[in-house]
């Protein structure tokens, strides 16, 4: 339409979209490059089922599954091709622990070993994120906080105490405000491990 490529395919549901991130934004992008000549020349594991591939100035982005539940995003740096002997490049920066964790998960998947869960978000944080997005959807459709609370927690639970002083009311408002922050760009922090100050 209009001769332009879309960043996403309009007819494909969001969970099925292949989203490609730069390693500047997402430390879990595994960067691969040619190993030094004195090391063994090991090609990328063939067990990786390649989904999406896109060339850019940074290199070739590949989405690889490798037997893991969640796909891995791989960036093969310029001058290399998938299938060539490759080594991982891990910058020594503030995100190094997250980059190493992603590399270990990718390496284990490529060898058919159990892949540990991505630790950037806990199960509780994932549940809250889902509630936040549902609350934001309701608010953008014109729902009141009480209507959102009823949809999220049920009519009986909302009716069990006065709404104006209810802890659930405060929770719903917090969910909407948190979602607004994520929608305004805060979602990028979800790609990084939380750092202790």
PDB file of C-alpha atoms in Angstrom:
ATOM      1  CA  UNK A   1       0.000   0.000   0.000  1.00  0.00           C
ATOM      2  CA  UNK A   2       1.578   3.301  -1.059  1.00  0.00           C
ATOM      3  CA  UNK A   3       4.816   1.525  -1.994  1.00  0.00           C
ATOM      4  CA  UNK A   4       6.104   1.396   1.597  1.00  0.00           C
ATOM      5  CA  UNK A   5       7.063  -1.614   3.695  1.00  0.00           C
ATOM      6  CA  UNK A   6       5.263  -1.907   7.013  1.00  0.00           C
ATOM      7  CA  UNK A   7       7.271  -2.483  10.204  1.00  0.00           C
ATOM      8  CA  UNK A   8       4.645  -5.127  10.975  1.00  0.00           C
ATOM      9  CA  UNK A   9       2.257  -7.103   8.796  1.00  0.00           C
ATOM     10  CA  UNK A  10      -1.182  -5.518   9.272  1.00  0.00           C
ATOM     11  CA  UNK A  11      -3.080  -8.799   8.793  1.00  0.00           C
ATOM     12  CA  UNK A  12      -1.039 -10.772  11.349  1.00  0.00           C
ATOM     13  CA  UNK A  13      -2.008 -10.887  15.067  1.00  0.00           C
ATOM     14  CA  UNK A  14       0.473  -9.142  17.387  1.00  0.00           C
ATOM     15  CA  UNK A  15       1.776 -12.335  19.111  1.00  0.00           C
ATOM     16  CA  UNK A  16       2.689 -13.762  15.692  1.00  0.00           C
ATOM     17  CA  UNK A  17       4.627 -10.690  14.491  1.00  0.00           C
ATOM     18  CA  UNK A  18       8.391 -11.053  14.133  1.00  0.00           C
ATOM     19  CA  UNK A  19       9.657  -8.006  16.037  1.00  0.00           C
ATOM     20  CA  UNK A  20      13.317  -7.236  15.442  1.00  0.00           C
ATOM     21  CA  UNK A  21      15.210  -5.049  17.922  1.00  0.00           C
ATOM     22  CA  UNK A  22      18.612  -3.411  17.753  1.00  0.00           C
ATOM     23  CA  UNK A  23      21.130  -4.634  20.368  1.00  0.00           C
ATOM     24  CA  UNK A  24      21.299  -0.975  21.449  1.00  0.00           C
ATOM     25  CA  UNK A  25      17.732  -1.321  22.743  1.00  0.00           C
ATOM     26  CA  UNK A  26      17.488  -5.033  23.559  1.00  0.00           C
ATOM     27  CA  UNK A  27      20.502  -6.634  25.282  1.00  0.00           C
ATOM     28  CA  UNK A  28      19.024 -10.097  24.559  1.00  0.00           C
ATOM     29  CA  UNK A  29      19.936  -9.791  20.864  1.00  0.00           C
ATOM     30  CA  UNK A  30      22.755 -12.304  20.343  1.00  0.00           C
ATOM     31  CA  UNK A  31      25.456 -10.760  18.138  1.00  0.00           C
ATOM     32  CA  UNK A  32      27.525 -13.127  16.011  1.00  0.00           C
ATOM     33  CA  UNK A  33      30.685 -12.437  14.033  1.00  0.00           C
ATOM     34  CA  UNK A  34      33.641 -14.314  12.534  1.00  0.00           C
ATOM     35  CA  UNK A  35      35.864 -15.979  15.167  1.00  0.00           C
ATOM     36  CA  UNK A  36      39.630 -15.390  15.173  1.00  0.00           C
ATOM     37  CA  UNK A  37      41.546 -17.843  12.967  1.00  0.00           C
ATOM     38  CA  UNK A  38      43.244 -19.545  15.944  1.00  0.00           C
ATOM     39  CA  UNK A  39      39.898 -20.797  17.337  1.00  0.00           C
ATOM     40  CA  UNK A  40      37.892 -23.792  16.136  1.00  0.00           C
ATOM     41  CA  UNK A  41      35.603 -22.817  13.281  1.00  0.00           C
ATOM     42  CA  UNK A  42      32.154 -23.910  14.510  1.00  0.00           C
ATOM     43  CA  UNK A  43      29.152 -23.032  12.313  1.00  0.00           C
ATOM     44  CA  UNK A  44      25.850 -21.857  13.753  1.00  0.00           C
ATOM     45  CA  UNK A  45      23.827 -24.937  14.874  1.00  0.00           C
ATOM     46  CA  UNK A  46      21.599 -26.286  12.117  1.00  0.00           C
ATOM     47  CA  UNK A  47      18.874 -27.129  14.637  1.00  0.00           C
ATOM     48  CA  UNK A  48      17.889 -23.441  14.708  1.00  0.00           C
ATOM     49  CA  UNK A  49      14.661 -22.985  12.794  1.00  0.00           C
ATOM     50  CA  UNK A  50      15.032 -19.606  11.131  1.00  0.00           C
ATOM     51  CA  UNK A  51      11.809 -17.615  11.015  1.00  0.00           C
ATOM     52  CA  UNK A  52      12.360 -14.038   9.883  1.00  0.00           C
ATOM     53  CA  UNK A  53      15.461 -12.535   8.315  1.00  0.00           C
ATOM     54  CA  UNK A  54      16.040  -8.870   7.567  1.00  0.00           C
ATOM     55  CA  UNK A  55      19.181  -7.125   6.355  1.00  0.00           C
ATOM     56  CA  UNK A  56      20.153  -3.759   7.811  1.00  0.00           C
ATOM     57  CA  UNK A  57      23.197  -1.524   8.114  1.00  0.00           C
ATOM     58  CA  UNK A  58      23.973  -3.323  11.404  1.00  0.00           C
ATOM     59  CA  UNK A  59      23.966  -6.758   9.718  1.00  0.00           C
ATOM     60  CA  UNK A  60      21.458  -9.556   9.133  1.00  0.00           C
ATOM     61  CA  UNK A  61      18.759  -9.965  11.759  1.00  0.00           C
ATOM     62  CA  UNK A  62      17.445 -13.494  12.196  1.00  0.00           C
ATOM     63  CA  UNK A  63      14.728 -14.895  14.433  1.00  0.00           C
ATOM     64  CA  UNK A  64      15.780 -18.405  15.512  1.00  0.00           C
ATOM     65  CA  UNK A  65      13.754 -20.795  17.629  1.00  0.00           C
ATOM     66  CA  UNK A  66      16.167 -23.672  18.238  1.00  0.00           C
ATOM     67  CA  UNK A  67      13.724 -25.784  20.254  1.00  0.00           C
ATOM     68  CA  UNK A  68      13.054 -23.022  22.776  1.00  0.00           C
ATOM     69  CA  UNK A  69       9.576 -21.763  23.560  1.00  0.00           C
ATOM     70  CA  UNK A  70      10.489 -18.108  23.006  1.00  0.00           C
ATOM     71  CA  UNK A  71      12.354 -17.182  19.820  1.00  0.00           C
ATOM     72  CA  UNK A  72      15.854 -15.738  19.891  1.00  0.00           C
ATOM     73  CA  UNK A  73      16.877 -12.682  17.945  1.00  0.00           C
ATOM     74  CA  UNK A  74      20.295 -12.985  16.365  1.00  0.00           C
ATOM     75  CA  UNK A  75      22.307 -10.286  14.601  1.00  0.00           C
ATOM     76  CA  UNK A  76      24.940 -11.643  12.218  1.00  0.00           C
ATOM     77  CA  UNK A  77      27.337  -8.724  11.806  1.00  0.00           C
ATOM     78  CA  UNK A  78      28.307  -7.486   8.300  1.00  0.00           C
ATOM     79  CA  UNK A  79      30.783  -9.574   6.354  1.00  0.00           C
ATOM     80  CA  UNK A  80      29.373 -12.848   7.705  1.00  0.00           C
ATOM     81  CA  UNK A  81      26.662 -15.151   6.464  1.00  0.00           C
ATOM     82  CA  UNK A  82      24.404 -17.530   8.388  1.00  0.00           C
ATOM     83  CA  UNK A  83      26.055 -20.940   8.205  1.00  0.00           C
ATOM     84  CA  UNK A  84      29.595 -19.522   8.396  1.00  0.00           C
ATOM     85  CA  UNK A  85      31.708 -20.296  11.459  1.00  0.00           C
ATOM     86  CA  UNK A  86      30.626 -17.702  13.989  1.00  0.00           C
ATOM     87  CA  UNK A  87      31.501 -16.491  17.481  1.00  0.00           C
ATOM     88  CA  UNK A  88      29.470 -14.375  19.882  1.00  0.00           C
ATOM     89  CA  UNK A  89      30.333 -10.735  20.454  1.00  0.00           C
ATOM     90  CA  UNK A  90      29.480  -9.548  23.980  1.00  0.00           C
ATOM     91  CA  UNK A  91      30.142  -5.843  24.658  1.00  0.00           C
ATOM     92  CA  UNK A  92      31.453  -5.072  28.139  1.00  0.00           C
ATOM     93  CA  UNK A  93      28.846  -2.513  29.142  1.00  0.00           C
ATOM     94  CA  UNK A  94      26.119  -2.034  31.748  1.00  0.00           C
ATOM     95  CA  UNK A  95      24.012  -4.721  30.010  1.00  0.00           C
ATOM     96  CA  UNK A  96      26.725  -7.427  29.916  1.00  0.00           C
ATOM     97  CA  UNK A  97      24.997  -9.732  32.463  1.00  0.00           C
ATOM     98  CA  UNK A  98      21.780  -9.673  30.404  1.00  0.00           C
ATOM     99  CA  UNK A  99      23.727 -10.252  27.174  1.00  0.00           C
ATOM    100  CA  UNK A 100      25.547 -13.248  28.695  1.00  0.00           C
ATOM    101  CA  UNK A 101      22.257 -14.701  29.973  1.00  0.00           C
ATOM    102  CA  UNK A 102      20.729 -14.387  26.485  1.00  0.00           C
ATOM    103  CA  UNK A 103      23.805 -16.013  24.936  1.00  0.00           C
ATOM    104  CA  UNK A 104      23.621 -18.972  27.348  1.00  0.00           C
ATOM    105  CA  UNK A 105      19.915 -19.450  26.583  1.00  0.00           C
ATOM    106  CA  UNK A 106      20.672 -19.331  22.830  1.00  0.00           C
ATOM    107  CA  UNK A 107      23.611 -21.749  23.177  1.00  0.00           C
ATOM    108  CA  UNK A 108      21.543 -24.246  25.205  1.00  0.00           C
ATOM    109  CA  UNK A 109      18.671 -24.099  22.712  1.00  0.00           C
ATOM    110  CA  UNK A 110      21.052 -24.785  19.835  1.00  0.00           C
ATOM    111  CA  UNK A 111      22.260 -27.945  21.546  1.00  0.00           C
ATOM    112  CA  UNK A 112      18.819 -29.229  22.480  1.00  0.00           C
ATOM    113  CA  UNK A 113      19.357 -28.609  26.201  1.00  0.00           C
ATOM    114  CA  UNK A 114      16.657 -27.232  28.521  1.00  0.00           C
ATOM    115  CA  UNK A 115      16.507 -23.460  28.195  1.00  0.00           C
ATOM    116  CA  UNK A 116      16.094 -21.482  31.424  1.00  0.00           C
ATOM    117  CA  UNK A 117      13.342 -18.873  31.530  1.00  0.00           C
ATOM    118  CA  UNK A 118      14.107 -15.304  30.543  1.00  0.00           C
ATOM    119  CA  UNK A 119      14.622 -13.590  33.918  1.00  0.00           C
ATOM    120  CA  UNK A 120      14.001 -10.011  32.830  1.00  0.00           C
ATOM    121  CA  UNK A 121      10.454 -10.255  34.172  1.00  0.00           C
ATOM    122  CA  UNK A 122       9.055 -12.406  36.952  1.00  0.00           C
ATOM    123  CA  UNK A 123       5.747 -14.260  36.575  1.00  0.00           C
ATOM    124  CA  UNK A 124       4.163 -11.670  38.887  1.00  0.00           C
ATOM    125  CA  UNK A 125       5.453  -8.797  36.727  1.00  0.00           C
ATOM    126  CA  UNK A 126       4.067 -10.504  33.611  1.00  0.00           C
ATOM    127  CA  UNK A 127       0.643 -10.842  35.254  1.00  0.00           C
ATOM    128  CA  UNK A 128       0.673  -7.178  36.262  1.00  0.00           C
ATOM    129  CA  UNK A 129       1.752  -6.155  32.752  1.00  0.00           C
ATOM    130  CA  UNK A 130      -1.219  -8.020  31.313  1.00  0.00           C
ATOM    131  CA  UNK A 131      -3.603  -6.286  33.743  1.00  0.00           C
ATOM    132  CA  UNK A 132      -2.029  -2.923  32.875  1.00  0.00           C
ATOM    133  CA  UNK A 133      -2.606  -3.435  29.157  1.00  0.00           C
ATOM    134  CA  UNK A 134      -6.199  -4.558  29.741  1.00  0.00           C
ATOM    135  CA  UNK A 135      -6.809  -1.515  31.950  1.00  0.00           C
ATOM    136  CA  UNK A 136      -5.293   0.811  29.338  1.00  0.00           C
ATOM    137  CA  UNK A 137      -7.478  -0.736  26.614  1.00  0.00           C
ATOM    138  CA  UNK A 138     -10.565  -0.195  28.737  1.00  0.00           C
ATOM    139  CA  UNK A 139      -9.631   3.406  29.515  1.00  0.00           C
ATOM    140  CA  UNK A 140      -8.920   4.193  25.844  1.00  0.00           C
ATOM    141  CA  UNK A 141     -12.390   2.830  25.021  1.00  0.00           C
ATOM    142  CA  UNK A 142     -13.937   5.283  27.526  1.00  0.00           C
ATOM    143  CA  UNK A 143     -14.515   2.892  30.436  1.00  0.00           C
ATOM    144  CA  UNK A 144     -14.618   4.308  33.963  1.00  0.00           C
ATOM    145  CA  UNK A 145     -12.199   3.023  36.601  1.00  0.00           C
ATOM    146  CA  UNK A 146     -15.077   1.138  38.205  1.00  0.00           C
ATOM    147  CA  UNK A 147     -16.010  -0.513  34.887  1.00  0.00           C
ATOM    148  CA  UNK A 148     -12.380  -1.516  34.389  1.00  0.00           C
ATOM    149  CA  UNK A 149     -12.267  -2.924  37.935  1.00  0.00           C
ATOM    150  CA  UNK A 150     -15.425  -4.936  37.274  1.00  0.00           C
ATOM    151  CA  UNK A 151     -13.958  -6.361  34.060  1.00  0.00           C
ATOM    152  CA  UNK A 152     -10.656  -7.273  35.752  1.00  0.00           C
ATOM    153  CA  UNK A 153     -11.801  -8.475  39.167  1.00  0.00           C
ATOM    154  CA  UNK A 154     -15.493  -9.310  38.820  1.00  0.00           C
ATOM    155  CA  UNK A 155     -18.716  -7.577  39.868  1.00  0.00           C
ATOM    156  CA  UNK A 156     -18.956  -9.285  43.287  1.00  0.00           C
ATOM    157  CA  UNK A 157     -15.450  -8.301  44.352  1.00  0.00           C
ATOM    158  CA  UNK A 158     -15.959  -4.671  43.314  1.00  0.00           C
ATOM    159  CA  UNK A 159     -19.349  -4.505  45.089  1.00  0.00           C
ATOM    160  CA  UNK A 160     -17.941  -5.971  48.332  1.00  0.00           C
ATOM    161  CA  UNK A 161     -16.717  -2.568  49.606  1.00  0.00           C
ATOM    162  CA  UNK A 162     -17.384   1.138  48.968  1.00  0.00           C
ATOM    163  CA  UNK A 163     -15.747   2.031  45.648  1.00  0.00           C
ATOM    164  CA  UNK A 164     -14.480   5.507  46.634  1.00  0.00           C
ATOM    165  CA  UNK A 165     -12.321   4.087  49.447  1.00  0.00           C
ATOM    166  CA  UNK A 166     -11.611   0.689  47.875  1.00  0.00           C
ATOM    167  CA  UNK A 167      -8.059  -0.619  47.554  1.00  0.00           C
ATOM    168  CA  UNK A 168      -9.144  -2.096  44.213  1.00  0.00           C
ATOM    169  CA  UNK A 169      -9.967   1.421  42.970  1.00  0.00           C
ATOM    170  CA  UNK A 170      -6.428   2.533  43.821  1.00  0.00           C
ATOM    171  CA  UNK A 171      -5.075  -0.574  42.107  1.00  0.00           C
ATOM    172  CA  UNK A 172      -7.048   0.101  38.915  1.00  0.00           C
ATOM    173  CA  UNK A 173      -5.871   3.722  38.814  1.00  0.00           C
ATOM    174  CA  UNK A 174      -2.284   2.503  39.338  1.00  0.00           C
ATOM    175  CA  UNK A 175      -2.650  -0.012  36.517  1.00  0.00           C
ATOM    176  CA  UNK A 176      -3.901   2.663  34.111  1.00  0.00           C
ATOM    177  CA  UNK A 177      -1.157   5.106  35.120  1.00  0.00           C
ATOM    178  CA  UNK A 178       1.514   2.404  34.826  1.00  0.00           C
ATOM    179  CA  UNK A 179       0.257   1.427  31.388  1.00  0.00           C
ATOM    180  CA  UNK A 180       0.287   5.069  30.291  1.00  0.00           C
ATOM    181  CA  UNK A 181       3.969   5.257  31.250  1.00  0.00           C
ATOM    182  CA  UNK A 182       4.754   2.091  29.309  1.00  0.00           C
ATOM    183  CA  UNK A 183       2.869   3.305  26.246  1.00  0.00           C
ATOM    184  CA  UNK A 184       4.818   6.595  26.401  1.00  0.00           C
ATOM    185  CA  UNK A 185       8.135   4.749  25.929  1.00  0.00           C
ATOM    186  CA  UNK A 186       8.657   3.060  29.281  1.00  0.00           C
ATOM    187  CA  UNK A 187       8.116  -0.333  27.614  1.00  0.00           C
ATOM    188  CA  UNK A 188      11.762  -0.232  26.496  1.00  0.00           C
ATOM    189  CA  UNK A 189      12.800  -0.828  30.115  1.00  0.00           C
ATOM    190  CA  UNK A 190      11.062  -4.224  29.931  1.00  0.00           C
ATOM    191  CA  UNK A 191      13.865  -5.375  27.609  1.00  0.00           C
ATOM    192  CA  UNK A 192      16.540  -4.845  30.265  1.00  0.00           C
ATOM    193  CA  UNK A 193      17.244  -6.429  33.627  1.00  0.00           C
ATOM    194  CA  UNK A 194      16.387  -4.212  36.563  1.00  0.00           C
ATOM    195  CA  UNK A 195      19.572  -2.840  38.022  1.00  0.00           C
ATOM    196  CA  UNK A 196      20.022  -2.266  41.724  1.00  0.00           C
ATOM    197  CA  UNK A 197      21.062   1.296  42.518  1.00  0.00           C
TER     198      UNK A 197
END
